[in-house]
Each structure stands twice: as structure tokens, then as C-alpha cells.
Coordinates of C-alpha atoms in Angstrom, one line a residue:
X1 CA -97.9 13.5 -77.1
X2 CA -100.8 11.7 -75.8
X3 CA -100.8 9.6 -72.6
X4 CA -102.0 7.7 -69.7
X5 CA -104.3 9.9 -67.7
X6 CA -102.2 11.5 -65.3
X7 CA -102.1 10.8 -61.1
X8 CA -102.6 14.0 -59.5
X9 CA -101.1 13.1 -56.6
X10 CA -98.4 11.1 -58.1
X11 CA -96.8 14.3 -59.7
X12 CA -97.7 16.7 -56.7
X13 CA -100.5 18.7 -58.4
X14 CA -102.6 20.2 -55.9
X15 CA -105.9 21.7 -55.8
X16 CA -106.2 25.7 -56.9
X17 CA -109.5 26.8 -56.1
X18 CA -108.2 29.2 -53.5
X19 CA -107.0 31.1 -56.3
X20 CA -110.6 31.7 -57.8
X21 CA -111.2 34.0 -54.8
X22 CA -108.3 36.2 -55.7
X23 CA -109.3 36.8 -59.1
X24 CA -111.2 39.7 -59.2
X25 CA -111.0 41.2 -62.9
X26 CA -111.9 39.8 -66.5
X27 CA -108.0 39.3 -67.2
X28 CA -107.4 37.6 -64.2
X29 CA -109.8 34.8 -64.8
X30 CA -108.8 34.6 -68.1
X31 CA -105.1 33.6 -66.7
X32 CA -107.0 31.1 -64.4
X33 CA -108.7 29.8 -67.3
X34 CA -106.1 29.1 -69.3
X35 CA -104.0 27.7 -66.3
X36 CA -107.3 25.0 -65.4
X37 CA -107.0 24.0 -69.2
X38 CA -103.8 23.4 -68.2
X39 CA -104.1 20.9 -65.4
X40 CA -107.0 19.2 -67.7
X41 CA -104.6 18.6 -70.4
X42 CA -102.0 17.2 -67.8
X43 CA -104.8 14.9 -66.0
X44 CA -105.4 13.7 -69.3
X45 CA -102.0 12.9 -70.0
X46 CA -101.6 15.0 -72.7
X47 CA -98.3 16.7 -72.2
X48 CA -98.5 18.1 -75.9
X49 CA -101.5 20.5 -74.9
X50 CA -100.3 20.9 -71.4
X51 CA -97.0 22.8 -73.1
X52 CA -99.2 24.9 -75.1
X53 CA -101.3 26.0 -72.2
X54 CA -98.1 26.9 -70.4
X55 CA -96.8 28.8 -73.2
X56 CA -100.1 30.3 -73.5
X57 CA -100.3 31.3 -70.3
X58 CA -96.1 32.9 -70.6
X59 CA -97.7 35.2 -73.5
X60 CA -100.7 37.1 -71.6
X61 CA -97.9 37.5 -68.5
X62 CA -95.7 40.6 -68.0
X63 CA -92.1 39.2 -68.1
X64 CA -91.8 41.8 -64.6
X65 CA -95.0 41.4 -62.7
X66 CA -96.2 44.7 -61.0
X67 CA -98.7 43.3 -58.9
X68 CA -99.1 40.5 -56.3
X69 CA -101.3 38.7 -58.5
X70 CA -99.2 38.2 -61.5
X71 CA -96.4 37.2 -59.2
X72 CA -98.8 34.2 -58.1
X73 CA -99.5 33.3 -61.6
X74 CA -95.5 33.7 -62.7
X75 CA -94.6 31.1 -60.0
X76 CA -97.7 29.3 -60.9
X77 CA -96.1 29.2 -64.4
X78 CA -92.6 28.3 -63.2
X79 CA -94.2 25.4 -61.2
X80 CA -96.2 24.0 -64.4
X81 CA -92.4 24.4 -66.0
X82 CA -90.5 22.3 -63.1
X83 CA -93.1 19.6 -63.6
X84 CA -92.7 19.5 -67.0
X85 CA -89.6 18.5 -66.7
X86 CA -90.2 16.1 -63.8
X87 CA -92.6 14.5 -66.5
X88 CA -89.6 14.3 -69.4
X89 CA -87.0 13.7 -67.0
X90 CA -85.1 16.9 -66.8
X91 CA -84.6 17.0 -63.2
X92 CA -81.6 20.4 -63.1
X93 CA -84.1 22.1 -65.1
X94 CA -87.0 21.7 -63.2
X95 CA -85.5 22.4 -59.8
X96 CA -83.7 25.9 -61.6
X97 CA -88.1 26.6 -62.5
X98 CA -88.8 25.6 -58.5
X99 CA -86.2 27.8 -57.4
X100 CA -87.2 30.7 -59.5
X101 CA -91.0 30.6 -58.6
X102 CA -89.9 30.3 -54.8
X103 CA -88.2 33.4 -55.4
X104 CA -91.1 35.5 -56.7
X105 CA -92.9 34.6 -53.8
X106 CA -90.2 35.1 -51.1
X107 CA -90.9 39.0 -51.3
X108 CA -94.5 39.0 -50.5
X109 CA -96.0 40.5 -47.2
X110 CA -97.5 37.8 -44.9
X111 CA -98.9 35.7 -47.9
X112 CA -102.4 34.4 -48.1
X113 CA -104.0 30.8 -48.3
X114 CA -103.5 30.8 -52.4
X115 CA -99.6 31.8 -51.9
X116 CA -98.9 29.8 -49.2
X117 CA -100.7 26.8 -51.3
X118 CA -98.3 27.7 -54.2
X119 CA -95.7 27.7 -52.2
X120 CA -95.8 25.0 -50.3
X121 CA -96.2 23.0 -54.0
X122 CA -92.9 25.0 -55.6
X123 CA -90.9 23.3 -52.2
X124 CA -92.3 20.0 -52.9
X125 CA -91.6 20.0 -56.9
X126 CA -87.7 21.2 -55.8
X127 CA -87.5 18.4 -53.0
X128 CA -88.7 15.8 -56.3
X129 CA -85.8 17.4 -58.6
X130 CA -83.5 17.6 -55.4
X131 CA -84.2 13.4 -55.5
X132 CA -83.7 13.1 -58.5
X133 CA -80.4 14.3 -58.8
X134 CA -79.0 12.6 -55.7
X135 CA -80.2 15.0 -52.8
X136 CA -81.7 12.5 -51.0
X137 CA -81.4 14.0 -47.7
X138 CA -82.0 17.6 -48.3
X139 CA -85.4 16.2 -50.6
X140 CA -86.6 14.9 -47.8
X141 CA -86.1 17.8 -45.4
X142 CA -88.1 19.7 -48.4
X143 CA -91.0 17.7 -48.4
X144 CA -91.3 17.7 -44.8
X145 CA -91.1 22.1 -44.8
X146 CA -94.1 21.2 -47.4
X147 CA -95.5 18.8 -45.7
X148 CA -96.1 21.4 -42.3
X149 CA -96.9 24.5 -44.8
X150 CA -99.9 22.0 -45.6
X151 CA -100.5 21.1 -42.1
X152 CA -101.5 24.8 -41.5
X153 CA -103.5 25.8 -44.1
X154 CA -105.3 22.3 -42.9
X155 CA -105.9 24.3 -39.6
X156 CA -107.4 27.2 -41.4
X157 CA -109.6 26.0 -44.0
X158 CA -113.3 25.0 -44.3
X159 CA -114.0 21.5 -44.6
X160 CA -114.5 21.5 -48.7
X161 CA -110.7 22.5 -48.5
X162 CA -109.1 20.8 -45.9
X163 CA -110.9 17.5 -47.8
X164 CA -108.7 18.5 -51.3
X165 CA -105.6 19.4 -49.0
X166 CA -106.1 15.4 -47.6
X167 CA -104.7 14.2 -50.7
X168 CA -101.8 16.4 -50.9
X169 CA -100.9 15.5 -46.8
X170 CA -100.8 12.4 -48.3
X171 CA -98.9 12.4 -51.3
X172 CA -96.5 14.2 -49.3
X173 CA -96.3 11.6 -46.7
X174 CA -95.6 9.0 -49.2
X175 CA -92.7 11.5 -50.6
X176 CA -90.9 11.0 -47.1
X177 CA -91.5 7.4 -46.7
X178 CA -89.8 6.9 -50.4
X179 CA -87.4 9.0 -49.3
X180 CA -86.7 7.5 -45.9
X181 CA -86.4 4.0 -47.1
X182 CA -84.3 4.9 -50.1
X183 CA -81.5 5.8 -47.5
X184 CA -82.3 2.6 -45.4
X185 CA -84.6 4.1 -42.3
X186 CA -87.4 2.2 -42.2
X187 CA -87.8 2.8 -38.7
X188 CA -88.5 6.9 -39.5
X189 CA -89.6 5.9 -43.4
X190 CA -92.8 3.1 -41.9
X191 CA -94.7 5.8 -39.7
X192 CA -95.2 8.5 -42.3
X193 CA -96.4 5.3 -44.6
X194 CA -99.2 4.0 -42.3
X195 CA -100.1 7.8 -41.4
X196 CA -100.7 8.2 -45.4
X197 CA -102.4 4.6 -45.9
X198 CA -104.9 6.2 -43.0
X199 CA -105.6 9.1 -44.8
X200 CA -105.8 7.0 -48.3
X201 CA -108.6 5.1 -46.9
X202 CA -110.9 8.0 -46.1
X203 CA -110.0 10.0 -49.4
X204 CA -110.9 6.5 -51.6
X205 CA -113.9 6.5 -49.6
X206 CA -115.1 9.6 -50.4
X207 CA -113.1 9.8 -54.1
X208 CA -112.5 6.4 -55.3
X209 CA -110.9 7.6 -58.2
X210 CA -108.6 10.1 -57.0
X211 CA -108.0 8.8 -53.5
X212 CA -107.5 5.2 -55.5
X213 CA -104.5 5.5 -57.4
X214 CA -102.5 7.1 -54.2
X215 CA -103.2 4.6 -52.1
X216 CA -102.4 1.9 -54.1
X217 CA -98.5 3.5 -54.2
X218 CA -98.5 3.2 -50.7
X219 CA -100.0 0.1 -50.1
X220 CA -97.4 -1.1 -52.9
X221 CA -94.6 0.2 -50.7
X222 CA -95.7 -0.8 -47.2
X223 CA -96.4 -4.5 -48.6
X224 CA -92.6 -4.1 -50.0
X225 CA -91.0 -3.4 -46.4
X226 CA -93.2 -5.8 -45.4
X227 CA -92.1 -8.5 -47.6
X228 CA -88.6 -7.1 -46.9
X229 CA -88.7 -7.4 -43.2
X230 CA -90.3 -11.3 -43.3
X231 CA -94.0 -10.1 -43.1
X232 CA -94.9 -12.0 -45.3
X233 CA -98.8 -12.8 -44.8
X234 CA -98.9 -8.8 -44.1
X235 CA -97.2 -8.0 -47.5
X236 CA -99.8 -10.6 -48.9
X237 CA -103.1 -8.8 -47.4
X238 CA -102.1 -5.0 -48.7
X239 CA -101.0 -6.0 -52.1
X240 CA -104.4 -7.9 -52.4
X241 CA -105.8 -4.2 -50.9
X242 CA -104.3 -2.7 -54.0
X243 CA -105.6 -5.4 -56.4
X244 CA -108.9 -4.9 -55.5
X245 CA -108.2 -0.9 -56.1
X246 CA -106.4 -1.9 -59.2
X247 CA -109.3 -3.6 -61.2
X248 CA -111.4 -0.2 -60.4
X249 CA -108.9 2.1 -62.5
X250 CA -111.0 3.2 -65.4
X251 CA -108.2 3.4 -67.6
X252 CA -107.6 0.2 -69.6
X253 CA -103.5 0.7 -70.0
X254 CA -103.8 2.4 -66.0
X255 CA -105.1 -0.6 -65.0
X256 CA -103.2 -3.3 -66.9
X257 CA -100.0 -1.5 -65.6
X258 CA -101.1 -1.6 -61.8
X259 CA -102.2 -4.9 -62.3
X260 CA -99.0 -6.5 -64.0
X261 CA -97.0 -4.7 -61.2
X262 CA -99.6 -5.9 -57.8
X263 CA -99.7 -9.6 -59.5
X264 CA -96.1 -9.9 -59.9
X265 CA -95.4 -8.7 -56.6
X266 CA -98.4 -10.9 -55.6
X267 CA -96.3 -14.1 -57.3
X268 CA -93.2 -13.2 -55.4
X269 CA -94.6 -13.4 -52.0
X270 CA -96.7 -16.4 -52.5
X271 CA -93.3 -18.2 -53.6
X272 CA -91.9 -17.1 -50.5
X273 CA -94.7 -18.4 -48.7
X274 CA -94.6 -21.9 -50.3
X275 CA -97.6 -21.4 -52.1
X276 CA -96.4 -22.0 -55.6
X277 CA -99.3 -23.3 -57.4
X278 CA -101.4 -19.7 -56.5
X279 CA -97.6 -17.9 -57.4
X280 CA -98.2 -19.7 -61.1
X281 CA -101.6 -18.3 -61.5
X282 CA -100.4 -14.6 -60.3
X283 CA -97.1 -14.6 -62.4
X284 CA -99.4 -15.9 -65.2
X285 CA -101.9 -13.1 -64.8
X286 CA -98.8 -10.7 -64.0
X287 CA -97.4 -12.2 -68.3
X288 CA -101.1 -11.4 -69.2
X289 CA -101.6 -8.0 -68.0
X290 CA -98.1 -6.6 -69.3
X291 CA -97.7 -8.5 -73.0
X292 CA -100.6 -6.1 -73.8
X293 CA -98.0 -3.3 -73.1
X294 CA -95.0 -4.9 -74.5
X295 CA -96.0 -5.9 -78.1
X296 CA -93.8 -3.3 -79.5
X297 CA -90.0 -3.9 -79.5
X298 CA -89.2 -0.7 -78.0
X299 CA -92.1 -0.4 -75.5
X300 CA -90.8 1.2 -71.7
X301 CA -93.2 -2.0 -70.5
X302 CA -90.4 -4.8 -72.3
X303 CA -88.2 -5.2 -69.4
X304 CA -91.3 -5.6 -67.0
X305 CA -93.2 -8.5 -69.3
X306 CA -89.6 -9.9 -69.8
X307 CA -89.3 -9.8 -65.4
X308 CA -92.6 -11.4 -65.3
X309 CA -91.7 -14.1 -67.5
X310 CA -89.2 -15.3 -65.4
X311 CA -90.9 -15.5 -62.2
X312 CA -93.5 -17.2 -64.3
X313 CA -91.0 -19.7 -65.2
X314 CA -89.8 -20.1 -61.2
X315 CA -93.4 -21.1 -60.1
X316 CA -93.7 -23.5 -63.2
X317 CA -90.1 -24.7 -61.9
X318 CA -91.4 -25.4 -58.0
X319 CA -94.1 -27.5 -59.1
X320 CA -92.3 -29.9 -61.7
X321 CA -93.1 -28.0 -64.6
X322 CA -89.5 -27.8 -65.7
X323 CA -90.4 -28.3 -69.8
X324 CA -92.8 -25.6 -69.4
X325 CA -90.6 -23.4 -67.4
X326 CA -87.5 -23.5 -70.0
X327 CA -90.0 -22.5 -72.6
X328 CA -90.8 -19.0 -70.9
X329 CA -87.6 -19.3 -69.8
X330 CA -86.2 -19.0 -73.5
X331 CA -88.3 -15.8 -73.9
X332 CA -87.4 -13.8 -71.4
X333 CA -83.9 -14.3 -72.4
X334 CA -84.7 -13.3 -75.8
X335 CA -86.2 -10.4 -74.8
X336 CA -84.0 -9.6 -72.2
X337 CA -81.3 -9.9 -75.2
X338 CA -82.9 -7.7 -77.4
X339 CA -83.4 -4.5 -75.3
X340 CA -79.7 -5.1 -74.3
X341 CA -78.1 -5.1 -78.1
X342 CA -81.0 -2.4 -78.6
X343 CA -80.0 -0.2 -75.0
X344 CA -76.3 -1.6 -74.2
X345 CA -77.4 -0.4 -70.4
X346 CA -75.3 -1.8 -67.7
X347 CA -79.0 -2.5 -66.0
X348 CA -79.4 -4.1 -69.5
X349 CA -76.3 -6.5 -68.6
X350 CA -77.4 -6.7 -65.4
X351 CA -81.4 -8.1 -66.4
X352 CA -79.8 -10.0 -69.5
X353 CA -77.4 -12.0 -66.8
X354 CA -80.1 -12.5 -64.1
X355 CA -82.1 -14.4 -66.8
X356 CA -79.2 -16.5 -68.1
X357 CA -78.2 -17.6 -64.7
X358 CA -82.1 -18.6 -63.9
X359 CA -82.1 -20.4 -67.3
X360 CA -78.5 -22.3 -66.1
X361 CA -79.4 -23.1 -63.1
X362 CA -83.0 -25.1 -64.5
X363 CA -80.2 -26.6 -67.0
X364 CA -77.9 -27.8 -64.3
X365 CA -81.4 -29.7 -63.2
X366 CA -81.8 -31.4 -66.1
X367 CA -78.2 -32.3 -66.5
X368 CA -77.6 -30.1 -68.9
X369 CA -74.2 -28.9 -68.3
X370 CA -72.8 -27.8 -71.9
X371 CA -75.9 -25.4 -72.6
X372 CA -75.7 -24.2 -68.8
X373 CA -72.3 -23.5 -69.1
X374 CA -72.8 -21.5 -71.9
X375 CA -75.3 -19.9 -70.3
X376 CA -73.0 -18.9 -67.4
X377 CA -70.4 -18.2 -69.8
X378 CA -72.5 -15.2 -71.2
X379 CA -73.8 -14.1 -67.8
X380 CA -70.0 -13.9 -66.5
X381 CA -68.5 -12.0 -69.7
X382 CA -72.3 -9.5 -69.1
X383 CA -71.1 -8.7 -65.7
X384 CA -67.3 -8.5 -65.2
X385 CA -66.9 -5.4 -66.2
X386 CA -69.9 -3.9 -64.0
X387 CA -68.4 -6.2 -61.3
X388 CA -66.1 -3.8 -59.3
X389 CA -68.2 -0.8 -59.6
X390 CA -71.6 -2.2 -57.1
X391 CA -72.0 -4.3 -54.5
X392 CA -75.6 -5.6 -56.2
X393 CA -73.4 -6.7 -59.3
X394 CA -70.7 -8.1 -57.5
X395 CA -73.0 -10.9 -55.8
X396 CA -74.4 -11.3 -59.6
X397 CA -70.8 -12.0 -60.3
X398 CA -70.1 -14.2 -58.0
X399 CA -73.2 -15.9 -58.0
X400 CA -72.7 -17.1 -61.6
X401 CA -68.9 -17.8 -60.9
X402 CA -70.1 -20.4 -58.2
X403 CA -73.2 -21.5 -60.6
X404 CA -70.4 -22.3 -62.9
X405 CA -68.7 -24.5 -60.6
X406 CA -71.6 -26.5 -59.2
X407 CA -72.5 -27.6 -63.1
X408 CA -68.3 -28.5 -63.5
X409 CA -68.6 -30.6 -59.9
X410 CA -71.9 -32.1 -61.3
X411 CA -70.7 -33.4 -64.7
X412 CA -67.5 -34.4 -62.6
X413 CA -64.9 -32.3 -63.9
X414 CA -63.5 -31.5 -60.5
X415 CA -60.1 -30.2 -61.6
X416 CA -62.3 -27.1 -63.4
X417 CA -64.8 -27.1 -60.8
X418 CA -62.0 -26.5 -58.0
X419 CA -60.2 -23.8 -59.9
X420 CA -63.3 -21.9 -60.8
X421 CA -64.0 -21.7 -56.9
X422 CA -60.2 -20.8 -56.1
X423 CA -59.8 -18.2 -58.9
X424 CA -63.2 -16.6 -57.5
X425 CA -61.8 -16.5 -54.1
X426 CA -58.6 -15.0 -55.3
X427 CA -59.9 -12.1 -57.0
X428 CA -62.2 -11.3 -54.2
X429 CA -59.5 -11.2 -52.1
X430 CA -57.9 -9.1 -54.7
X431 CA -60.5 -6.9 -54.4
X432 CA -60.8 -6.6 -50.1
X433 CA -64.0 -8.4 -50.1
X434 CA -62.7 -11.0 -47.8
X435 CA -64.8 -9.9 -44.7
X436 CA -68.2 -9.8 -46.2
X437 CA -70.6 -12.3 -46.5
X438 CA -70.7 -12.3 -50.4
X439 CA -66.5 -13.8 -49.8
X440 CA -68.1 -16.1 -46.4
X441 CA -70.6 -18.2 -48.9
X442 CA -68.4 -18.7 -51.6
X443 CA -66.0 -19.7 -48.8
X444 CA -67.9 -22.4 -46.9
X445 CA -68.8 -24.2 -50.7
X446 CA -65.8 -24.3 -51.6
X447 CA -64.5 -26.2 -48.5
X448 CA -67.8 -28.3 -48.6
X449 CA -66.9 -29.7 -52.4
X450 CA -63.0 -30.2 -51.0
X451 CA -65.4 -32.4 -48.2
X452 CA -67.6 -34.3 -50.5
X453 CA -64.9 -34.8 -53.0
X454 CA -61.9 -35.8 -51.1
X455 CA -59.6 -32.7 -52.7
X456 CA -57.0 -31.0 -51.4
X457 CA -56.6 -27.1 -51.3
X458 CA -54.8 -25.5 -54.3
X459 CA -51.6 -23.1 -53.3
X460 CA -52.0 -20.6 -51.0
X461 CA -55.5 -20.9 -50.6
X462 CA -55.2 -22.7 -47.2
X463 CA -53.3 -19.3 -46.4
X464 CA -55.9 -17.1 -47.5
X465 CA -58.8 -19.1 -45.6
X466 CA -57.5 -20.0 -42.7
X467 CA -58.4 -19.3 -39.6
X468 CA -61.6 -18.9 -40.0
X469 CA -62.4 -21.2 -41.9
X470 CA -61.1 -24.7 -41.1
X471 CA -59.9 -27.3 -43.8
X472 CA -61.0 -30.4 -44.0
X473 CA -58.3 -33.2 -42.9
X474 CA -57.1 -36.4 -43.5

């Protein structure tokens, strides 16, 4: 299977030259050899090759080594292994290969440089596994162990050396930033970000085509928490950083992938920002990029183009393009449709709903209301059965529940209007959700319509609101 070129960094593959010096005899360098083809194949993203080389490399090696050196290349092997099945998402297998090489090299002496190198790679290939499986915290206590084995061959190599080891410092830096802000500490995730963006700099100096790629991934996620916490001009200036980096990848699908990802993210913050004629032009370069990627029906890049779509269609929406914005509007539901009868994925649903309830709420606009309660209609029946299960799908439930009742209160079919709000509010309460703020929103409209409408509370609901939420009177 033939690929895009593979990131080094991105899968944890680390320089080997250290290993050169141990290899002393004809059939040692033969191993090597056969292990470098290896790594070309993977940089090259051939996996297809990359297998063979491993397999290759399984045949010329005693199933017990009897030496020091076979032991290196036996957990050299189990380590091409565990990223194999990183690469074709097999996490329990490839943290059972990690294990396995860690244990070959847990009964060495006082290993050397090439050991230590090995094994501080094997700990950061089970940490990625560990992730992937739900480990989060013990991952990240793995890539920090590799993270200082790194840290000290840094302090005892030449400078050709410690310049390769840079970009694994790095990668594993980002590893504990993703990690950190996957469980919600930005405050410990942030520092180990800007310490890698540092080093990214330097190596993309020196390497712009290795160093590139790695520190576009963490300018990516710094502009993210950046856009998360309200910087937003911040967010702007480092996805524009990675943009620049981005039209530099050599790789035509590379770079229309990085490109599509920075410009939609590039859209999303200049919407934010108020800026919504430059959001048009990034969401439209965003549709560009990744409908190059999409054409087939069951490309992985369909669900991105169809994502792209739709925030093309919001920035057509902010400046009065509404006819425009329905259009593209149509065809990310369409799509979004499509990989959902193909997949039946709750995150299927879940994309297939979000793009309803955008179309529906454009509809309610235009007066609409029998198309965008159809709309809504779908995007309910989509959800309610993901509804109980996460918090994310919950508010997607809800949301279109109240969606539903705005387009009811603006054609003036009040009666429907007010029991779609009260039946909302009722199963909520069903479900203990009255103290969060999902149950607060849904709350204060509903009491604003009884306001504007002059309606009065249906049974029991004055019961279930009050006191914290007074009723209108009179």
C-alpha cells in the first residue's frame, strides 16, 4: 500500500546512526541495511514494503538472541512491529510489540547510547498505544520517562547528534502537550508546547523539511488553545506561521491536507473575529484544498470537505449571501448523508445533525419554517438515541429541540412552540440535568417566549423552575 510520505516525527521514528558504530561484522551491517530500507519505505509511505523489510529482517534473526547485538536488533524489530500497528490502528497489539522489545533490553548491563536510544523510542511507542487505548494518564507519564532518557543522551552526544535528537525532544514534547490537554490541563499541557515550538523553529531552520512538518502540529495546537482561551489575534498569527510552512510541503496531497486543515481553522477564527469577508476567502480555499481529496465516495478526507462546506456557507451567511450559502449548504448535507447511510457512525449522526440544524436555522431566516422543521425533525430523530450517553450530544439535542421551537414561535404556532420547550425541560429534568447550564439556557427562553407572548406556564412547570427562575406575572 502506497502513501503519503511519512512524518518522522509524527510517528516517533528517531534517528539510528548510533547503531552504525556498533556494527562491526559483515552480517551485522547487513541487518542495518535491511532495517534503513526499512525506515525508507516507511518515510515514503509505503507500508507495503516497510512489512516486507520487517519480515526480512525477522528471517536473518535468531528467534533467542545470544549476543547483545541481536538483542538491539530484536527490539529494533519489535519496535518497527508496534508502529506498524500504530500506523493500521492496532493499538493492544502494538503496545504487547513495545512491551516485548522493552523486555529484551531490560537485561542488559549499563546500556550504551544505541540501547538507551532504542529504548527510550520502545517507551514512547507504548506511551502512543497506552493513549490509544484510554491510558491517558499513565501515556503521558511514559512520554515524559522518554522524554528525560533523551534529555541525557542530549548531554552526552556531539553536536551532529544532539541536532537529530532535537527533533525527537520535540516530538516528545508535543506528545505531553496532547496529552495534557486531552485531560483538560492546559496550565501543565501550554509550557511543554511553547518549549517544542522553540525547538521547531531552530530545527526548520536548519531542516525545513523535517523540522517543517513538526512544527506545524504544534503551532496547529497552541493556535487551538489559543482560540480556545479568547486569544484570538494569537491563534490568528501561528496558524498563519503554519500556512506559510504549509505551502513549502513538497508533497502535493501533504500539502493540500495541511492546507485544507490551517485554512479552515484560519476561517473559524476570522469569524470569531468579525472578519467574515477574509473567513469566506479561507473557508473557500479550505473547500478547494480538500475536494481534491474527497472526489471519491469513500475517501477518509469526505467528512473534512463536507466540515469545510459548512463553515463556507456560515461566512457566505454573515455577509448576506444567504442564496449562496443554502447552495453549499445542500451539499454538505448530502454528503454528510451519504457517509452516514455508508458508516451508520454515531459521529456520523452526530456530523449529519450538526449540518441539518445549520441548514434549519438559515431556513428559519428566510421564513422557511416547513423545510426547517423537517430539517430539525431529522436532526432530533439522528441524535435521541446518542442523547443520554455524552454531554457534547446532549447540547446537540437540545440545541435542535429549542431550534425547533423558535421556527414554531416564528410561524406563530405558539401552542407547539410552548410544548416543545416544556417537554425539553421535562426530560432534562428526567434526566438530572437541571443544574447545568445546558438546562439554565433552555430555561431563561422558555420564560422569555411566556414574556414576549403573554403565555402562561403549562402544569407543573412553574414547580420545576421555580426559584430560580422567576415567572413572568400579570
Amino acid at each position: 500500500m502506497k502513501g503519503v510520505p511519512v512524518n518522522p516525527d509524527a510517528v516517533l521514528l528517531p534517528d539510528f546512526s548510533p547503531l552504525e558504530e556498533a556494527c562491526k561484522t559483515p552480517e551485522s551491517h547487513a541487518l542495518l541495511q535491511t532495517w534503513n530500507r526499512a525506515v525508507l519505505d516507511l518515510k515514503r509511505g509505503n507500508l507495503t514494503s516497510f512489512r516486507t523489510s520487517l519480515e526480512s529482517l525477522e528471517e536473518n534473526l535468531p528467534s533467542e538472541p545470544s549476543s547483545s547485538l541481536q538483542r538491539l536488533f530484536r527490539s529494533l524489530l519489535q519496535g518497527g512491529q508496534a508502529l506498524m500497528g500504530l500506523l493500521e490502528n492496532r493499538p493492544r497489539e502494538a503496545l504487547d510489540h513495545a512491551r516485548e522489545g522493552l523486555n529484551l533490553l531490560e537485561g542488559m548491563e549499563s546500556p550504551r547510547p544505541p540501547a538507551r536510544r532504542i529504548l527510550a523510542w520502545l517507551i514512547a511507542l507504548q506511551s502512543d498505544a497506552l493513549l490509544r487505548v484510554g491510558e491517558g494518564e499513565i501515556a503521558r507519564e511514559g512520554f515524559l520517562s522518554a522524554l528525560e532518557h533523551v534529555e541525557r543522551l542530549l548531554q552526552e552526544s556531539d553536536r551532529t547528534t544532539r541536532r537529530k535528537l532535537r527533533r525527537e525532544q520535540a516530538g516528545l514534547l508535543l506528545r505531553l502537550g496532547q496529552t495534557a490537554l486531552a485531560d483538560g490541563l492546559k496550565e501543565e499541557g501550554l509550557p511543554y508546547l511553547k518549549e517544542a515550538l522553540r525547538l521547531t523553529r531552530q530545527i526548520s531552520r536548519r531542516e525545513p523539511e523535517e523540522g517543517g512538518l513538526l512544527r506545524m502540529e504544534v503551532l496547529d495546537l497552541i493556535s487551538r488553545v489559543e482560540r480556545e482561551n479568547g486569544e484570538l489575534r494569537r491563534a490568528l498569527r501561528h496558524i498563519r506561521e503554519a500556512l506559510r510552512l504549509a505551502a513549502e510541503v513538497r508533497d502535493s496531497a501533504l500539502r493540500r491536507r495541511w492546507l485544507g486543515h490551517l485554512r479552515h481553522r484560519e476561517a473559524l477564527i476570522l469569524l470569531s473575529l468579525g472578519s467574515p469577508r477574509e473567513a469566506v476567502q479561507a473557508a473557500l480555499e479550505a473547500v478547494v484544498a480538500r475536494k481534491s481529496l474527497a472526489r471519491r465516495r469513500n475517501s477518509p478526507h469526505r467528512r473534512d470537505y463536507a466540515q469545510s462546506l459548512l463553515l463556507f456557507a456560515l461566512a457566505l451567511q454573515a455577509v448576506g449571501k444567504s442564496r449562496e450559502a443554502r447552495r453549499v449548504l445542500d451539499r454538505s448535507v448530502r454528503i454528510h448523508r451519504e457517509r452516514w447511510r455508508r458508516e451508520g457512525t454515531p459521529e456520523a449522526a452526530m456530523d449529519l445533525a450538526a449540518a441539518l440544524l445549520e441548514r434549519a436555522e438559515l431556513l428559519l431566516e428566510d421564513g422557511a419554517w416547513k423545510t426547517a422543521l423537517r430539517d430539525t425533525a431529522r436532526a432530533l430523530k439522528l441524535l435521541e438515541p446518542l442523547s443520554p450517553k455524552a454531554t457534547d450530544t446532549l447540547e446537540d439535542w437540545v440545541h435542535a429541540a429549542h431550534l425547533r421551537a423558535r421556527i414554531y414561535w416564528g410561524k406563530r404556532d405558539l401552542s407547539r412552540a410552548q410544548r416543545t420547550f416544556e417537554q425539553t425541560l421535562r426530560k432534562l429534568d428526567r434526566m438530572g440535568h437541571t443544574e447545568t447550564p445546558l438546562f439554565e439556557t433552555l430555561a431563561r427562553a422558555y420564560l422569555r417566549f411566556l414574556r414576549k407572548t403573554r403565555r402562561k406556564p403549562g402544569r407543573r412547570m412553574e414547580h420545576l423552575l421555580s426559584p430560580r427562575f422567576p415567572f413572568p406575572r400579570g
